[in-house]
């Protein structure tokens, strides 16, 4: 879900950047000449364009910050999952790792208390994790 969100946000940023570039550079998608070309050298149109450009720039900056945050969360999740996959004592497919900022949530079912403790320890030892929310269940046999 986080990867999908990061992909969608990336696409939004790219589209906004392309629209902003197209708008500010005067390029159009069609080659049909305009019937009423804008007046050259008018201060009103220049000021309006600057204001609109500033608004678009702010929106692009906000979107870029969100993409950066989402990418950092996805990287943290990937680091923890990679550690679990490489650990022979953990059944990594049964554990779901989600990240919100620097808070990591572990959920799913583990086979033993030792596996639970090892999964918690791997997440806690990962650089960038400040808190772990434990939603792991121990399988009753």
PDB file of C-alpha atoms in Angstrom:
ATOM      1  CA  UNK A   1       0.000   0.000   0.000  1.00  0.00           C
ATOM      2  CA  UNK A   2       2.837   2.366   0.847  1.00  0.00           C
ATOM      3  CA  UNK A   3       4.579   1.562  -2.435  1.00  0.00           C
ATOM      4  CA  UNK A   4       1.385   2.321  -4.329  1.00  0.00           C
ATOM      5  CA  UNK A   5       1.011   5.600  -2.449  1.00  0.00           C
ATOM      6  CA  UNK A   6       4.628   6.535  -3.225  1.00  0.00           C
ATOM      7  CA  UNK A   7       4.125   5.729  -6.901  1.00  0.00           C
ATOM      8  CA  UNK A   8       0.920   7.765  -7.123  1.00  0.00           C
ATOM      9  CA  UNK A   9       2.495  10.733  -5.357  1.00  0.00           C
ATOM     10  CA  UNK A  10       5.520  10.533  -7.660  1.00  0.00           C
ATOM     11  CA  UNK A  11       3.274  10.578 -10.701  1.00  0.00           C
ATOM     12  CA  UNK A  12       1.337  13.550  -9.312  1.00  0.00           C
ATOM     13  CA  UNK A  13       4.549  15.482  -8.741  1.00  0.00           C
ATOM     14  CA  UNK A  14       5.749  14.710 -12.271  1.00  0.00           C
ATOM     15  CA  UNK A  15       2.432  15.766 -13.821  1.00  0.00           C
ATOM     16  CA  UNK A  16       2.331  18.978 -11.781  1.00  0.00           C
ATOM     17  CA  UNK A  17       5.915  19.758 -12.764  1.00  0.00           C
ATOM     18  CA  UNK A  18       5.168  19.154 -16.458  1.00  0.00           C
ATOM     19  CA  UNK A  19       2.046  21.303 -16.312  1.00  0.00           C
ATOM     20  CA  UNK A  20       3.943  24.057 -14.507  1.00  0.00           C
ATOM     21  CA  UNK A  21       6.770  23.912 -17.042  1.00  0.00           C
ATOM     22  CA  UNK A  22       4.343  23.934 -19.946  1.00  0.00           C
ATOM     23  CA  UNK A  23       2.407  26.829 -18.479  1.00  0.00           C
ATOM     24  CA  UNK A  24       5.427  28.934 -17.567  1.00  0.00           C
ATOM     25  CA  UNK A  25       7.296  28.301 -20.814  1.00  0.00           C
ATOM     26  CA  UNK A  26       4.270  29.016 -23.002  1.00  0.00           C
ATOM     27  CA  UNK A  27       4.465  25.610 -24.694  1.00  0.00           C
ATOM     28  CA  UNK A  28       1.175  24.024 -25.680  1.00  0.00           C
ATOM     29  CA  UNK A  29       0.201  20.481 -26.529  1.00  0.00           C
ATOM     30  CA  UNK A  30      -1.376  21.479 -29.833  1.00  0.00           C
ATOM     31  CA  UNK A  31       0.182  23.310 -32.724  1.00  0.00           C
ATOM     32  CA  UNK A  32      -2.944  25.395 -33.432  1.00  0.00           C
ATOM     33  CA  UNK A  33      -2.124  29.091 -33.251  1.00  0.00           C
ATOM     34  CA  UNK A  34      -4.006  31.169 -30.708  1.00  0.00           C
ATOM     35  CA  UNK A  35      -6.670  33.456 -32.065  1.00  0.00           C
ATOM     36  CA  UNK A  36      -5.888  36.215 -29.570  1.00  0.00           C
ATOM     37  CA  UNK A  37      -2.221  36.174 -28.599  1.00  0.00           C
ATOM     38  CA  UNK A  38      -1.502  37.815 -25.248  1.00  0.00           C
ATOM     39  CA  UNK A  39      -0.239  41.360 -25.283  1.00  0.00           C
ATOM     40  CA  UNK A  40       3.523  41.567 -25.005  1.00  0.00           C
ATOM     41  CA  UNK A  41       5.030  43.720 -22.291  1.00  0.00           C
ATOM     42  CA  UNK A  42       1.945  44.281 -20.164  1.00  0.00           C
ATOM     43  CA  UNK A  43       2.738  44.423 -16.490  1.00  0.00           C
ATOM     44  CA  UNK A  44      -0.624  42.973 -15.458  1.00  0.00           C
ATOM     45  CA  UNK A  45      -0.049  39.704 -17.308  1.00  0.00           C
ATOM     46  CA  UNK A  46       3.530  39.443 -16.042  1.00  0.00           C
ATOM     47  CA  UNK A  47       2.461  39.957 -12.416  1.00  0.00           C
ATOM     48  CA  UNK A  48      -0.390  37.460 -12.771  1.00  0.00           C
ATOM     49  CA  UNK A  49       1.982  34.908 -14.271  1.00  0.00           C
ATOM     50  CA  UNK A  50       4.455  35.427 -11.412  1.00  0.00           C
ATOM     51  CA  UNK A  51       1.720  34.956  -8.818  1.00  0.00           C
ATOM     52  CA  UNK A  52       0.456  31.802 -10.508  1.00  0.00           C
ATOM     53  CA  UNK A  53       4.012  30.526 -10.851  1.00  0.00           C
ATOM     54  CA  UNK A  54       4.628  31.097  -7.143  1.00  0.00           C
ATOM     55  CA  UNK A  55       1.438  29.212  -6.267  1.00  0.00           C
ATOM     56  CA  UNK A  56       2.421  26.292  -8.487  1.00  0.00           C
ATOM     57  CA  UNK A  57       5.928  26.316  -7.008  1.00  0.00           C
ATOM     58  CA  UNK A  58       4.529  26.070  -3.481  1.00  0.00           C
ATOM     59  CA  UNK A  59       2.280  23.175  -4.446  1.00  0.00           C
ATOM     60  CA  UNK A  60       5.168  21.338  -6.109  1.00  0.00           C
ATOM     61  CA  UNK A  61       7.323  21.841  -3.003  1.00  0.00           C
ATOM     62  CA  UNK A  62       4.593  20.421  -0.754  1.00  0.00           C
ATOM     63  CA  UNK A  63       4.107  17.423  -3.040  1.00  0.00           C
ATOM     64  CA  UNK A  64       7.868  16.824  -3.186  1.00  0.00           C
ATOM     65  CA  UNK A  65       8.068  16.847   0.627  1.00  0.00           C
ATOM     66  CA  UNK A  66       5.267  14.267   0.825  1.00  0.00           C
ATOM     67  CA  UNK A  67       7.007  12.059  -1.733  1.00  0.00           C
ATOM     68  CA  UNK A  68      10.271  12.315   0.211  1.00  0.00           C
ATOM     69  CA  UNK A  69       8.531  11.304   3.451  1.00  0.00           C
ATOM     70  CA  UNK A  70       6.753   8.388   1.798  1.00  0.00           C
ATOM     71  CA  UNK A  71      10.009   7.195   0.235  1.00  0.00           C
ATOM     72  CA  UNK A  72      11.749   7.328   3.627  1.00  0.00           C
ATOM     73  CA  UNK A  73       8.949   5.272   5.190  1.00  0.00           C
ATOM     74  CA  UNK A  74       9.135   2.703   2.389  1.00  0.00           C
ATOM     75  CA  UNK A  75      12.908   2.443   2.810  1.00  0.00           C
ATOM     76  CA  UNK A  76      12.552   1.843   6.553  1.00  0.00           C
ATOM     77  CA  UNK A  77       9.913  -0.837   5.979  1.00  0.00           C
ATOM     78  CA  UNK A  78      12.132  -2.508   3.370  1.00  0.00           C
ATOM     79  CA  UNK A  79      15.145  -2.561   5.694  1.00  0.00           C
ATOM     80  CA  UNK A  80      13.170  -4.298   8.442  1.00  0.00           C
ATOM     81  CA  UNK A  81      11.572  -6.821   6.075  1.00  0.00           C
ATOM     82  CA  UNK A  82      14.983  -7.604   4.544  1.00  0.00           C
ATOM     83  CA  UNK A  83      16.426  -8.292   7.998  1.00  0.00           C
ATOM     84  CA  UNK A  84      13.524 -10.626   8.773  1.00  0.00           C
ATOM     85  CA  UNK A  85      13.838 -12.483   5.472  1.00  0.00           C
ATOM     86  CA  UNK A  86      17.540 -13.074   6.100  1.00  0.00           C
ATOM     87  CA  UNK A  87      16.943 -14.314   9.665  1.00  0.00           C
ATOM     88  CA  UNK A  88      16.482 -18.082   9.848  1.00  0.00           C
ATOM     89  CA  UNK A  89      14.472 -17.860  13.088  1.00  0.00           C
ATOM     90  CA  UNK A  90      11.704 -15.678  11.653  1.00  0.00           C
ATOM     91  CA  UNK A  91       8.943 -16.623   9.234  1.00  0.00           C
ATOM     92  CA  UNK A  92       8.973 -13.226   7.502  1.00  0.00           C
ATOM     93  CA  UNK A  93       5.942 -13.851   5.278  1.00  0.00           C
ATOM     94  CA  UNK A  94       3.719 -14.110   8.363  1.00  0.00           C
ATOM     95  CA  UNK A  95       4.775 -10.686   9.696  1.00  0.00           C
ATOM     96  CA  UNK A  96       3.444  -7.442   8.217  1.00  0.00           C
ATOM     97  CA  UNK A  97       5.574  -4.328   8.685  1.00  0.00           C
ATOM     98  CA  UNK A  98       4.051  -0.863   8.244  1.00  0.00           C
ATOM     99  CA  UNK A  99       5.746   2.470   8.858  1.00  0.00           C
ATOM    100  CA  UNK A 100       4.292   5.854   9.744  1.00  0.00           C
ATOM    101  CA  UNK A 101       7.122   8.367   9.978  1.00  0.00           C
ATOM    102  CA  UNK A 102       9.585   6.644  12.308  1.00  0.00           C
ATOM    103  CA  UNK A 103       6.948   4.523  14.084  1.00  0.00           C
ATOM    104  CA  UNK A 104       6.900   0.890  12.949  1.00  0.00           C
ATOM    105  CA  UNK A 105       3.952  -1.455  13.441  1.00  0.00           C
ATOM    106  CA  UNK A 106       4.493  -5.221  13.411  1.00  0.00           C
ATOM    107  CA  UNK A 107       1.421  -7.386  12.928  1.00  0.00           C
ATOM    108  CA  UNK A 108       0.709 -10.976  12.036  1.00  0.00           C
ATOM    109  CA  UNK A 109       1.218 -14.350  13.649  1.00  0.00           C
ATOM    110  CA  UNK A 110       4.488 -15.787  14.966  1.00  0.00           C
ATOM    111  CA  UNK A 111       5.202 -19.350  16.040  1.00  0.00           C
ATOM    112  CA  UNK A 112       6.811 -18.682  19.420  1.00  0.00           C
ATOM    113  CA  UNK A 113       7.799 -16.133  22.022  1.00  0.00           C
ATOM    114  CA  UNK A 114      11.387 -16.364  20.757  1.00  0.00           C
ATOM    115  CA  UNK A 115      10.295 -15.489  17.208  1.00  0.00           C
ATOM    116  CA  UNK A 116       8.227 -12.579  18.589  1.00  0.00           C
ATOM    117  CA  UNK A 117      11.172 -11.241  20.588  1.00  0.00           C
ATOM    118  CA  UNK A 118      13.574 -11.643  17.651  1.00  0.00           C
ATOM    119  CA  UNK A 119      11.227  -9.770  15.275  1.00  0.00           C
ATOM    120  CA  UNK A 120      10.817  -6.944  17.804  1.00  0.00           C
ATOM    121  CA  UNK A 121      14.593  -6.772  18.337  1.00  0.00           C
ATOM    122  CA  UNK A 122      15.340  -6.634  14.592  1.00  0.00           C
ATOM    123  CA  UNK A 123      12.884  -3.775  14.150  1.00  0.00           C
ATOM    124  CA  UNK A 124      14.227  -1.875  17.170  1.00  0.00           C
ATOM    125  CA  UNK A 125      17.840  -2.240  15.999  1.00  0.00           C
ATOM    126  CA  UNK A 126      17.036  -0.710  12.604  1.00  0.00           C
ATOM    127  CA  UNK A 127      18.384   2.821  12.199  1.00  0.00           C
ATOM    128  CA  UNK A 128      15.603   5.401  12.052  1.00  0.00           C
ATOM    129  CA  UNK A 129      13.048   3.522  14.163  1.00  0.00           C
ATOM    130  CA  UNK A 130      11.926   5.480  17.226  1.00  0.00           C
ATOM    131  CA  UNK A 131       8.949   3.404  18.345  1.00  0.00           C
ATOM    132  CA  UNK A 132       7.483  -0.038  17.678  1.00  0.00           C
ATOM    133  CA  UNK A 133       3.795  -0.886  17.935  1.00  0.00           C
ATOM    134  CA  UNK A 134       3.404  -4.592  18.689  1.00  0.00           C
ATOM    135  CA  UNK A 135       0.358  -6.261  17.119  1.00  0.00           C
ATOM    136  CA  UNK A 136       2.017  -9.679  16.788  1.00  0.00           C
ATOM    137  CA  UNK A 137       0.039 -12.716  17.935  1.00  0.00           C
ATOM    138  CA  UNK A 138       1.709 -15.894  19.134  1.00  0.00           C
ATOM    139  CA  UNK A 139       0.269 -18.975  17.438  1.00  0.00           C
ATOM    140  CA  UNK A 140      -1.361 -21.408  19.846  1.00  0.00           C
ATOM    141  CA  UNK A 141      -0.682 -25.031  18.946  1.00  0.00           C
TER     142      UNK A 141
END
